Amino acid sequence: MVSEFDLIARYFSRPARTAALGVGDDAALIRLTPAMELAISTDMLVSGQDFFPDDDPEKLGHKSLAVNLSDLAAMGALPRWALLSLALPAADDAWLAGFSRGFLGLAEAFGVELVGGDTTRGPLNISVTILGEVMTGRALRRDTAVVGDDIWVSGEVGGAALGLKYLRGQIALSEPAINACLARLREPTPRVALGRALVGLAHAAIDISDGLLADLGHILERSHLGARIDLAAVPTAPDLLELPDLIPACALAGGDDYELCFTAPFGHRSLILAAADAVSTRVTRIGVMVPDRGLQVLDKQGNSLALPLTGYDHFGISQPAVDW
Ligand code: ADP
Ligand code: MG
């Protein structure tokens, strides 16, 4: 049976590289780059709510950091340091080895240093705080979209929600589709390089964690504007194209894709395509920002779709949107 301190030393302490002082003291010390603002975000993953208790710990380690990296991507910030708070029912070596491998592997891939955290006994709960840097005044925010802006989405949406439907036994999928959708659900790729490349090009941005329309809705609300979306233009996960009835529920309202949705002026179209190409990320224009509040989704015939436009809401009366 390992002690709390052995556990931290074994699985989570690594020599400090960029931090002035890393894991092991009462607080970490970091040195900020002049002319940069600190971007800070935290996300909690609760067993039974945000993941299944028997999920592969390595993938959970990846995802718990990935969702935080995604928040900094949406700000156009460079992730640099992370804190990890864990409540664990028991000191299970196999679980900890897998979890730390997934977490630290992704941290390494993004040059992020784990500088501290907290470890306690309790129902499985994972909370990560991420710290990053962005040039002062240049962060991508939700409240800065402008009328006439194009609305863009990175990658493809709907795959993660399709994977969740499969896990819940609501649909059948082919073997390759299962693999692709579960990878989207459990091992999202945070769009950090794209977010950074959009600084100075995009007006507003958000990451898609709760569903495209729900998250775009936050930009609309904070920017006091509306949007018109062309459903046929929404880049949909290939496996979802074979289940067209599920496109609204999965691509528009399904969460967990961790793509970026951003707005940018018409005049930046070619610069945005070039910036996205330079970071090998697909970006697609799906609509336009309009002065009138509300979110309109048009089908191929130009008819407005009647959709309940709520995404996932932990305290909502309705079930998660992916359950429609
Ligand atoms: P304190 O009692 O001062 O809160 P702790 O005993 O909780 O300190 O933690 C000891 C050190 O280990 C601290 O530097 C803390 O940041 C770090 N730490 C604790 N848990 C984790 C974890 N899961 N991942 C990374 N660092 C951790
Ligand atoms: Mg502590």
mmCIF file of C-alpha atoms and ligand atoms in Angstrom:
data_model
loop_
_atom_site.group_PDB
_atom_site.id
_atom_site.type_symbol
_atom_site.label_atom_id
_atom_site.label_comp_id
_atom_site.label_asym_id
_atom_site.label_seq_id
_atom_site.Cartn_x
_atom_site.Cartn_y
_atom_site.Cartn_z
ATOM 1 C CA MET A 1 0.000 0.000 0.000
ATOM 2 C CA VAL A 2 1.631 3.250 -1.090
ATOM 3 C CA SER A 3 1.368 6.413 0.996
ATOM 4 C CA GLU A 4 -0.015 9.631 -0.446
ATOM 5 C CA PHE A 5 3.516 10.998 -0.691
ATOM 6 C CA ASP A 6 4.958 7.892 -2.371
ATOM 7 C CA LEU A 7 2.082 8.011 -4.801
ATOM 8 C CA ILE A 8 2.736 11.640 -5.731
ATOM 9 C CA ALA A 9 6.481 11.013 -5.979
ATOM 10 C CA ARG A 10 6.022 7.912 -8.109
ATOM 11 C CA TYR A 11 3.362 9.046 -10.507
ATOM 12 C CA PHE A 12 3.240 12.810 -10.605
ATOM 13 C CA SER A 13 6.560 14.384 -9.640
ATOM 14 C CA ARG A 14 8.919 15.160 -12.425
ATOM 15 C CA PRO A 15 11.946 17.461 -12.227
ATOM 16 C CA ALA A 16 10.914 21.067 -12.897
ATOM 17 C CA ARG A 17 11.890 22.193 -16.370
ATOM 18 C CA THR A 18 10.347 25.575 -16.993
ATOM 19 C CA ALA A 19 8.903 26.216 -13.538
ATOM 20 C CA ALA A 20 11.187 27.913 -11.023
ATOM 21 C CA LEU A 21 9.846 25.381 -8.497
ATOM 22 C CA GLY A 22 7.641 22.421 -9.334
ATOM 23 C CA VAL A 23 5.926 19.616 -7.377
ATOM 24 C CA GLY A 24 7.030 19.115 -3.782
ATOM 25 C CA ASP A 25 6.718 22.403 -1.944
ATOM 26 C CA ASP A 26 3.689 24.246 -0.574
ATOM 27 C CA ALA A 27 3.308 26.072 -3.871
ATOM 28 C CA ALA A 28 4.922 26.026 -7.271
ATOM 29 C CA LEU A 29 6.752 29.071 -8.580
ATOM 30 C CA ILE A 30 6.503 30.110 -12.196
ATOM 31 C CA ARG A 31 8.053 33.007 -14.041
ATOM 32 C CA LEU A 32 5.799 34.841 -16.424
ATOM 33 C CA THR A 33 7.017 36.148 -19.734
ATOM 34 C CA PRO A 34 6.894 39.961 -19.910
ATOM 35 C CA ALA A 35 4.089 41.419 -22.056
ATOM 36 C CA MET A 36 2.040 38.242 -21.674
ATOM 37 C CA GLU A 37 -1.204 37.707 -19.804
ATOM 38 C CA LEU A 38 -1.840 34.556 -17.807
ATOM 39 C CA ALA A 39 -4.781 32.519 -19.131
ATOM 40 C CA ILE A 40 -6.160 30.234 -16.413
ATOM 41 C CA SER A 41 -8.880 27.642 -16.635
ATOM 42 C CA THR A 42 -10.050 24.638 -14.669
ATOM 43 C CA ASP A 43 -12.192 21.637 -15.513
ATOM 44 C CA MET A 44 -13.478 18.840 -13.346
ATOM 45 C CA LEU A 45 -14.266 15.339 -14.550
ATOM 46 C CA VAL A 46 -16.618 13.408 -12.303
ATOM 47 C CA SER A 47 -16.959 9.632 -12.445
ATOM 48 C CA GLY A 48 -20.383 8.559 -13.693
ATOM 49 C CA GLN A 49 -21.073 12.043 -15.000
ATOM 50 C CA ASP A 50 -18.225 12.909 -17.368
ATOM 51 C CA PHE A 51 -16.794 9.434 -17.826
ATOM 52 C CA PHE A 52 -17.599 5.810 -17.035
ATOM 53 C CA PRO A 53 -15.957 4.481 -13.834
ATOM 54 C CA ASP A 54 -14.299 1.643 -15.744
ATOM 55 C CA ASP A 55 -12.944 3.830 -18.557
ATOM 56 C CA ASP A 56 -9.345 3.132 -19.547
ATOM 57 C CA PRO A 57 -7.257 5.225 -17.095
ATOM 58 C CA GLU A 58 -4.679 6.156 -19.726
ATOM 59 C CA LYS A 59 -7.364 7.642 -21.955
ATOM 60 C CA LEU A 60 -8.878 9.372 -18.954
ATOM 61 C CA GLY A 61 -5.501 10.899 -18.141
ATOM 62 C CA HIS A 62 -5.282 12.136 -21.719
ATOM 63 C CA LYS A 63 -8.798 13.495 -21.751
ATOM 64 C CA SER A 64 -8.602 15.274 -18.403
ATOM 65 C CA LEU A 65 -5.694 17.349 -19.669
ATOM 66 C CA ALA A 66 -7.011 17.608 -23.245
ATOM 67 C CA VAL A 67 -10.241 19.328 -22.209
ATOM 68 C CA ASN A 68 -8.206 21.927 -20.340
ATOM 69 C CA LEU A 69 -5.798 22.427 -23.242
ATOM 70 C CA SER A 70 -8.863 22.951 -25.401
ATOM 71 C CA ASP A 71 -10.002 25.849 -23.213
ATOM 72 C CA LEU A 72 -6.660 27.564 -23.664
ATOM 73 C CA ALA A 73 -6.756 26.810 -27.396
ATOM 74 C CA ALA A 74 -10.056 28.673 -27.532
ATOM 75 C CA MET A 75 -8.345 31.694 -25.959
ATOM 76 C CA GLY A 76 -5.431 31.572 -28.397
ATOM 77 C CA ALA A 77 -3.117 30.948 -25.438
ATOM 78 C CA LEU A 78 -0.007 28.788 -25.176
ATOM 79 C CA PRO A 79 -0.529 26.202 -22.402
ATOM 80 C CA ARG A 80 2.473 26.040 -20.056
ATOM 81 C CA TRP A 81 1.668 24.668 -16.599
ATOM 82 C CA ALA A 82 -0.964 22.403 -15.066
ATOM 83 C CA LEU A 83 -2.218 21.453 -11.603
ATOM 84 C CA LEU A 84 -3.914 18.123 -10.997
ATOM 85 C CA SER A 85 -6.285 17.415 -8.122
ATOM 86 C CA LEU A 86 -7.350 13.824 -7.716
ATOM 87 C CA ALA A 87 -9.836 12.157 -5.413
ATOM 88 C CA LEU A 88 -9.222 8.411 -5.573
ATOM 89 C CA PRO A 89 -11.221 5.616 -3.932
ATOM 90 C CA ALA A 90 -7.957 3.664 -3.482
ATOM 91 C CA ALA A 91 -4.286 3.854 -4.433
ATOM 92 C CA ASP A 92 -4.630 1.464 -7.362
ATOM 93 C CA ASP A 93 -1.202 1.131 -8.967
ATOM 94 C CA ALA A 94 -2.429 -0.080 -12.327
ATOM 95 C CA TRP A 95 -4.947 2.757 -12.550
ATOM 96 C CA LEU A 96 -2.409 5.394 -11.452
ATOM 97 C CA ALA A 97 0.253 4.127 -13.835
ATOM 98 C CA GLY A 98 -2.187 4.303 -16.753
ATOM 99 C CA PHE A 99 -3.651 7.635 -15.760
ATOM 100 C CA SER A 100 -0.292 9.339 -15.254
ATOM 101 C CA ARG A 101 1.000 7.888 -18.543
ATOM 102 C CA GLY A 102 -1.952 9.402 -20.419
ATOM 103 C CA PHE A 103 -1.797 12.709 -18.592
ATOM 104 C CA LEU A 104 1.974 13.215 -18.656
ATOM 105 C CA GLY A 105 2.258 11.918 -22.224
ATOM 106 C CA LEU A 106 -0.106 14.591 -23.484
ATOM 107 C CA ALA A 107 1.542 17.196 -21.231
ATOM 108 C CA GLU A 108 4.890 16.350 -22.770
ATOM 109 C CA ALA A 109 3.475 16.530 -26.291
ATOM 110 C CA PHE A 110 2.228 20.068 -25.613
ATOM 111 C CA GLY A 111 5.228 21.253 -23.582
ATOM 112 C CA VAL A 112 3.081 21.585 -20.468
ATOM 113 C CA GLU A 113 4.619 21.071 -17.050
ATOM 114 C CA LEU A 114 2.699 19.524 -14.135
ATOM 115 C CA VAL A 115 3.671 21.826 -11.256
ATOM 116 C CA GLY A 116 1.361 20.738 -8.455
ATOM 117 C CA GLY A 117 -1.968 19.442 -7.333
ATOM 118 C CA ASP A 118 -3.707 17.661 -4.523
ATOM 119 C CA THR A 119 -4.346 13.995 -3.870
ATOM 120 C CA THR A 120 -7.007 12.731 -1.530
ATOM 121 C CA ARG A 121 -9.204 9.703 -0.890
ATOM 122 C CA GLY A 122 -12.773 9.939 -2.112
ATOM 123 C CA PRO A 123 -15.126 9.089 -4.969
ATOM 124 C CA LEU A 124 -13.118 9.228 -8.217
ATOM 125 C CA ASN A 125 -12.885 12.832 -9.315
ATOM 126 C CA ILE A 126 -10.305 14.534 -11.506
ATOM 127 C CA SER A 127 -9.798 18.270 -11.517
ATOM 128 C CA VAL A 128 -7.198 19.957 -13.686
ATOM 129 C CA THR A 129 -6.177 23.594 -13.702
ATOM 130 C CA ILE A 130 -4.246 24.856 -16.681
ATOM 131 C CA LEU A 131 -2.150 27.990 -16.949
ATOM 132 C CA GLY A 132 -0.930 29.462 -20.189
ATOM 133 C CA GLU A 133 0.247 32.668 -21.730
ATOM 134 C CA VAL A 134 -1.155 34.940 -24.385
ATOM 135 C CA MET A 135 0.060 38.335 -25.558
ATOM 136 C CA THR A 136 -1.545 41.079 -23.490
ATOM 137 C CA GLY A 137 -4.866 42.167 -24.986
ATOM 138 C CA ARG A 138 -4.742 39.580 -27.791
ATOM 139 C CA ALA A 139 -6.664 36.636 -26.327
ATOM 140 C CA LEU A 140 -9.619 35.256 -28.330
ATOM 141 C CA ARG A 141 -12.754 35.919 -26.331
ATOM 142 C CA ARG A 142 -16.467 35.147 -26.619
ATOM 143 C CA ASP A 143 -17.685 38.734 -26.466
ATOM 144 C CA THR A 144 -15.911 40.202 -29.474
ATOM 145 C CA ALA A 145 -17.756 38.790 -32.515
ATOM 146 C CA VAL A 146 -18.861 41.371 -35.089
ATOM 147 C CA VAL A 147 -21.920 41.509 -37.397
ATOM 148 C CA GLY A 148 -21.040 40.044 -40.793
ATOM 149 C CA ASP A 149 -18.272 37.830 -39.389
ATOM 150 C CA ASP A 150 -17.989 34.414 -40.944
ATOM 151 C CA ILE A 151 -18.544 31.571 -38.498
ATOM 152 C CA TRP A 152 -15.992 28.790 -38.777
ATOM 153 C CA VAL A 153 -15.544 25.352 -37.246
ATOM 154 C CA SER A 154 -12.364 23.287 -37.077
ATOM 155 C CA GLY A 155 -12.187 19.568 -37.852
ATOM 156 C CA GLU A 156 -15.454 17.654 -37.809
ATOM 157 C CA VAL A 157 -18.246 17.532 -35.274
ATOM 158 C CA GLY A 158 -20.613 14.795 -34.122
ATOM 159 C CA GLY A 159 -18.206 11.860 -33.869
ATOM 160 C CA ALA A 160 -17.864 11.993 -30.083
ATOM 161 C CA ALA A 161 -21.639 12.143 -29.573
ATOM 162 C CA LEU A 162 -22.070 9.198 -31.928
ATOM 163 C CA GLY A 163 -19.521 7.273 -29.855
ATOM 164 C CA LEU A 164 -21.465 8.067 -26.698
ATOM 165 C CA LYS A 165 -24.710 6.878 -28.273
ATOM 166 C CA TYR A 166 -22.975 3.635 -29.168
ATOM 167 C CA LEU A 167 -21.652 3.167 -25.614
ATOM 168 C CA ARG A 168 -25.143 3.732 -24.268
ATOM 169 C CA GLY A 169 -26.459 0.975 -26.530
ATOM 170 C CA GLN A 170 -28.662 3.367 -28.501
ATOM 171 C CA ILE A 171 -27.173 2.637 -31.916
ATOM 172 C CA ALA A 172 -25.146 0.008 -33.738
ATOM 173 C CA LEU A 173 -21.968 0.967 -35.593
ATOM 174 C CA SER A 174 -19.427 -0.836 -37.748
ATOM 175 C CA GLU A 175 -16.105 -1.769 -36.144
ATOM 176 C CA PRO A 176 -14.107 1.031 -37.852
ATOM 177 C CA ALA A 177 -16.827 3.557 -36.956
ATOM 178 C CA ILE A 178 -16.734 2.419 -33.309
ATOM 179 C CA ASN A 179 -12.974 2.919 -33.192
ATOM 180 C CA ALA A 180 -13.119 6.336 -34.834
ATOM 181 C CA CYS A 181 -15.990 7.636 -32.695
ATOM 182 C CA LEU A 182 -14.635 6.316 -29.412
ATOM 183 C CA ALA A 183 -11.261 7.885 -30.199
ATOM 184 C CA ARG A 184 -13.063 11.196 -30.711
ATOM 185 C CA LEU A 185 -14.885 10.760 -27.406
ATOM 186 C CA ARG A 186 -11.977 9.556 -25.292
ATOM 187 C CA GLU A 187 -8.899 11.040 -26.886
ATOM 188 C CA PRO A 188 -9.825 14.462 -28.197
ATOM 189 C CA THR A 189 -7.143 16.524 -29.924
ATOM 190 C CA PRO A 190 -7.039 20.015 -28.462
ATOM 191 C CA ARG A 191 -6.654 22.612 -31.226
ATOM 192 C CA VAL A 192 -3.890 24.538 -29.525
ATOM 193 C CA ALA A 193 -1.832 25.349 -32.624
ATOM 194 C CA LEU A 194 -4.922 26.528 -34.490
ATOM 195 C CA GLY A 195 -6.047 28.719 -31.593
ATOM 196 C CA ARG A 196 -2.677 30.409 -31.450
ATOM 197 C CA ALA A 197 -2.618 30.862 -35.218
ATOM 198 C CA LEU A 198 -6.003 32.605 -35.027
ATOM 199 C CA VAL A 199 -4.778 35.358 -32.715
ATOM 200 C CA GLY A 200 -5.043 38.562 -34.743
ATOM 201 C CA LEU A 201 -7.225 36.852 -37.384
ATOM 202 C CA ALA A 202 -10.354 35.755 -35.512
ATOM 203 C CA HIS A 203 -12.651 38.104 -33.631
ATOM 204 C CA ALA A 204 -14.112 35.569 -31.193
ATOM 205 C CA ALA A 205 -13.671 31.898 -30.359
ATOM 206 C CA ILE A 206 -14.956 29.088 -28.145
ATOM 207 C CA ASP A 207 -14.204 25.391 -27.891
ATOM 208 C CA ILE A 208 -17.008 22.949 -28.561
ATOM 209 C CA SER A 209 -17.435 20.941 -25.392
ATOM 210 C CA ASP A 210 -21.219 21.041 -24.957
ATOM 211 C CA GLY A 211 -22.371 21.071 -28.601
ATOM 212 C CA LEU A 212 -21.812 23.348 -31.593
ATOM 213 C CA LEU A 213 -25.021 25.311 -31.268
ATOM 214 C CA ALA A 214 -24.884 25.595 -27.488
ATOM 215 C CA ASP A 215 -21.294 26.805 -27.553
ATOM 216 C CA LEU A 216 -21.827 29.146 -30.485
ATOM 217 C CA GLY A 217 -24.806 30.354 -28.450
ATOM 218 C CA HIS A 218 -22.357 31.565 -25.784
ATOM 219 C CA ILE A 219 -20.579 33.723 -28.390
ATOM 220 C CA LEU A 220 -23.944 35.125 -29.506
ATOM 221 C CA GLU A 221 -25.000 35.889 -25.974
ATOM 222 C CA ARG A 222 -21.742 37.484 -24.925
ATOM 223 C CA SER A 223 -21.423 39.430 -28.195
ATOM 224 C CA HIS A 224 -25.139 40.431 -28.185
ATOM 225 C CA LEU A 225 -25.642 39.124 -31.722
ATOM 226 C CA GLY A 226 -27.353 36.340 -33.654
ATOM 227 C CA ALA A 227 -26.199 33.815 -36.245
ATOM 228 C CA ARG A 228 -27.389 32.044 -39.360
ATOM 229 C CA ILE A 229 -25.953 28.577 -39.927
ATOM 230 C CA ASP A 230 -26.066 26.506 -43.097
ATOM 231 C CA LEU A 231 -26.618 22.906 -41.948
ATOM 232 C CA ALA A 232 -25.183 21.415 -45.134
ATOM 233 C CA ALA A 233 -21.916 23.289 -44.540
ATOM 234 C CA VAL A 234 -21.342 21.903 -41.031
ATOM 235 C CA PRO A 235 -18.330 19.546 -41.223
ATOM 236 C CA THR A 236 -19.822 16.314 -39.973
ATOM 237 C CA ALA A 237 -17.962 13.228 -38.770
ATOM 238 C CA PRO A 238 -17.879 10.805 -41.749
ATOM 239 C CA ASP A 239 -19.520 8.005 -39.770
ATOM 240 C CA LEU A 240 -22.414 10.295 -38.952
ATOM 241 C CA LEU A 241 -23.115 10.982 -42.628
ATOM 242 C CA GLU A 242 -24.382 7.409 -42.862
ATOM 243 C CA LEU A 243 -26.944 8.145 -40.132
ATOM 244 C CA PRO A 244 -28.449 11.405 -41.401
ATOM 245 C CA ASP A 245 -31.325 11.370 -38.904
ATOM 246 C CA LEU A 246 -28.780 11.754 -36.121
ATOM 247 C CA ILE A 247 -26.956 14.737 -37.643
ATOM 248 C CA PRO A 248 -28.882 17.409 -35.720
ATOM 249 C CA ALA A 249 -28.560 15.607 -32.375
ATOM 250 C CA CYS A 250 -24.899 14.652 -32.796
ATOM 251 C CA ALA A 251 -23.312 17.347 -34.980
ATOM 252 C CA LEU A 252 -25.292 20.337 -33.750
ATOM 253 C CA ALA A 253 -26.099 19.428 -30.165
ATOM 254 C CA GLY A 254 -23.605 16.670 -29.320
ATOM 255 C CA GLY A 255 -20.721 17.598 -27.064
ATOM 256 C CA ASP A 256 -17.186 16.367 -26.453
ATOM 257 C CA ASP A 257 -15.709 17.144 -29.871
ATOM 258 C CA TYR A 258 -13.317 19.843 -28.585
ATOM 259 C CA GLU A 259 -13.125 21.552 -31.939
ATOM 260 C CA LEU A 260 -12.957 25.338 -32.132
ATOM 261 C CA CYS A 261 -15.818 27.516 -33.309
ATOM 262 C CA PHE A 262 -14.677 31.024 -34.185
ATOM 263 C CA THR A 263 -15.780 34.139 -35.995
ATOM 264 C CA ALA A 264 -13.662 36.265 -38.293
ATOM 265 C CA PRO A 265 -14.134 39.044 -40.813
ATOM 266 C CA PHE A 266 -14.834 38.213 -44.439
ATOM 267 C CA GLY A 267 -11.538 39.838 -45.437
ATOM 268 C CA HIS A 268 -9.538 37.265 -43.445
ATOM 269 C CA ARG A 269 -10.836 34.210 -45.307
ATOM 270 C CA SER A 270 -7.697 33.397 -47.226
ATOM 271 C CA LEU A 271 -5.413 34.198 -44.280
ATOM 272 C CA ILE A 272 -7.448 31.859 -42.083
ATOM 273 C CA LEU A 273 -7.305 29.047 -44.617
ATOM 274 C CA ALA A 274 -3.540 29.517 -44.896
ATOM 275 C CA ALA A 275 -3.091 29.650 -41.098
ATOM 276 C CA ALA A 276 -5.165 26.482 -40.648
ATOM 277 C CA ASP A 277 -3.262 24.749 -43.439
ATOM 278 C CA ALA A 278 0.035 25.671 -41.769
ATOM 279 C CA VAL A 279 -1.087 23.768 -38.645
ATOM 280 C CA SER A 280 -2.617 20.921 -40.707
ATOM 281 C CA THR A 281 -6.132 21.542 -39.417
ATOM 282 C CA ARG A 282 -9.259 21.646 -41.506
ATOM 283 C CA VAL A 283 -11.481 24.681 -41.037
ATOM 284 C CA THR A 284 -14.913 25.190 -42.592
ATOM 285 C CA ARG A 285 -17.178 28.215 -42.900
ATOM 286 C CA ILE A 286 -20.633 27.344 -41.633
ATOM 287 C CA GLY A 287 -22.492 30.633 -41.361
ATOM 288 C CA VAL A 288 -22.543 34.307 -40.586
ATOM 289 C CA MET A 289 -23.060 36.615 -37.609
ATOM 290 C CA VAL A 290 -26.209 38.720 -37.869
ATOM 291 C CA PRO A 291 -27.502 41.707 -35.869
ATOM 292 C CA ASP A 292 -30.789 40.092 -34.776
ATOM 293 C CA ARG A 293 -30.515 37.856 -31.738
ATOM 294 C CA GLY A 294 -31.226 34.151 -32.106
ATOM 295 C CA LEU A 295 -29.706 31.238 -33.940
ATOM 296 C CA GLN A 296 -31.173 30.129 -37.256
ATOM 297 C CA VAL A 297 -30.174 26.845 -38.881
ATOM 298 C CA LEU A 298 -31.092 26.580 -42.561
ATOM 299 C CA ASP A 299 -31.455 23.324 -44.482
ATOM 300 C CA LYS A 300 -30.512 22.844 -48.155
ATOM 301 C CA GLN A 301 -33.781 24.424 -49.285
ATOM 302 C CA GLY A 302 -33.159 27.476 -47.124
ATOM 303 C CA ASN A 303 -35.875 26.516 -44.635
ATOM 304 C CA SER A 304 -35.297 27.206 -41.001
ATOM 305 C CA LEU A 305 -34.955 24.045 -38.915
ATOM 306 C CA ALA A 306 -37.052 23.837 -35.793
ATOM 307 C CA LEU A 307 -34.582 22.569 -33.219
ATOM 308 C CA PRO A 308 -34.420 22.647 -29.467
ATOM 309 C CA LEU A 309 -31.026 24.311 -29.390
ATOM 310 C CA THR A 310 -29.783 23.227 -26.011
ATOM 311 C CA GLY A 311 -26.516 21.409 -25.607
ATOM 312 C CA TYR A 312 -25.343 19.649 -22.514
ATOM 313 C CA ASP A 313 -26.239 21.387 -19.279
ATOM 314 C CA HIS A 314 -25.266 19.675 -16.010
ATOM 315 C CA PHE A 315 -28.143 21.287 -14.140
ATOM 316 C CA GLY A 316 -30.627 21.393 -17.032
ATOM 317 C CA ILE A 317 -34.074 19.873 -16.548
ATOM 318 C CA SER A 318 -33.710 17.901 -19.762
ATOM 319 C CA GLN A 319 -31.319 15.035 -20.149
ATOM 320 C CA PRO A 320 -28.022 15.622 -21.959
ATOM 321 C CA ALA A 321 -28.637 16.683 -25.552
ATOM 322 C CA VAL A 322 -27.043 13.531 -26.911
ATOM 323 C CA ASP A 323 -29.934 11.576 -25.408
ATOM 324 C CA TRP A 324 -32.573 13.019 -27.712
HETATM 325 P P1 ADP B 1 0.025 20.440 1.054
HETATM 326 O O1 ADP B 1 -0.239 19.580 2.224
HETATM 327 O O2 ADP B 1 0.931 21.575 1.279
HETATM 328 O O3 ADP B 1 -1.227 20.803 0.298
HETATM 329 P P2 ADP B 1 0.416 18.099 -0.407
HETATM 330 O O4 ADP B 1 0.963 17.111 0.558
HETATM 331 O O5 ADP B 1 -1.022 18.045 -0.735
HETATM 332 O O6 ADP B 1 0.860 19.539 0.040
HETATM 333 O O7 ADP B 1 1.210 17.947 -1.758
HETATM 334 C C1 ADP B 1 2.632 17.845 -1.781
HETATM 335 C C2 ADP B 1 3.140 18.335 -3.109
HETATM 336 O O8 ADP B 1 2.696 17.464 -4.131
HETATM 337 C C3 ADP B 1 2.667 19.728 -3.482
HETATM 338 O O9 ADP B 1 3.699 20.360 -4.180
HETATM 339 C C4 ADP B 1 1.501 19.459 -4.399
HETATM 340 O O10 ADP B 1 1.326 20.516 -5.324
HETATM 341 C C5 ADP B 1 1.947 18.171 -5.080
HETATM 342 N N1 ADP B 1 0.843 17.301 -5.527
HETATM 343 C C6 ADP B 1 -0.086 16.698 -4.756
HETATM 344 N N2 ADP B 1 -0.898 15.918 -5.495
HETATM 345 C C7 ADP B 1 -0.475 16.046 -6.780
HETATM 346 C C8 ADP B 1 -0.908 15.509 -8.013
HETATM 347 N N3 ADP B 1 -1.952 14.683 -8.122
HETATM 348 N N4 ADP B 1 -0.241 15.880 -9.128
HETATM 349 C C9 ADP B 1 0.798 16.721 -9.043
HETATM 350 N N5 ADP B 1 1.271 17.236 -7.922
HETATM 351 C C10 ADP B 1 0.636 16.914 -6.786
HETATM 352 MG MG MG B 2 -2.564 19.551 -0.439
#
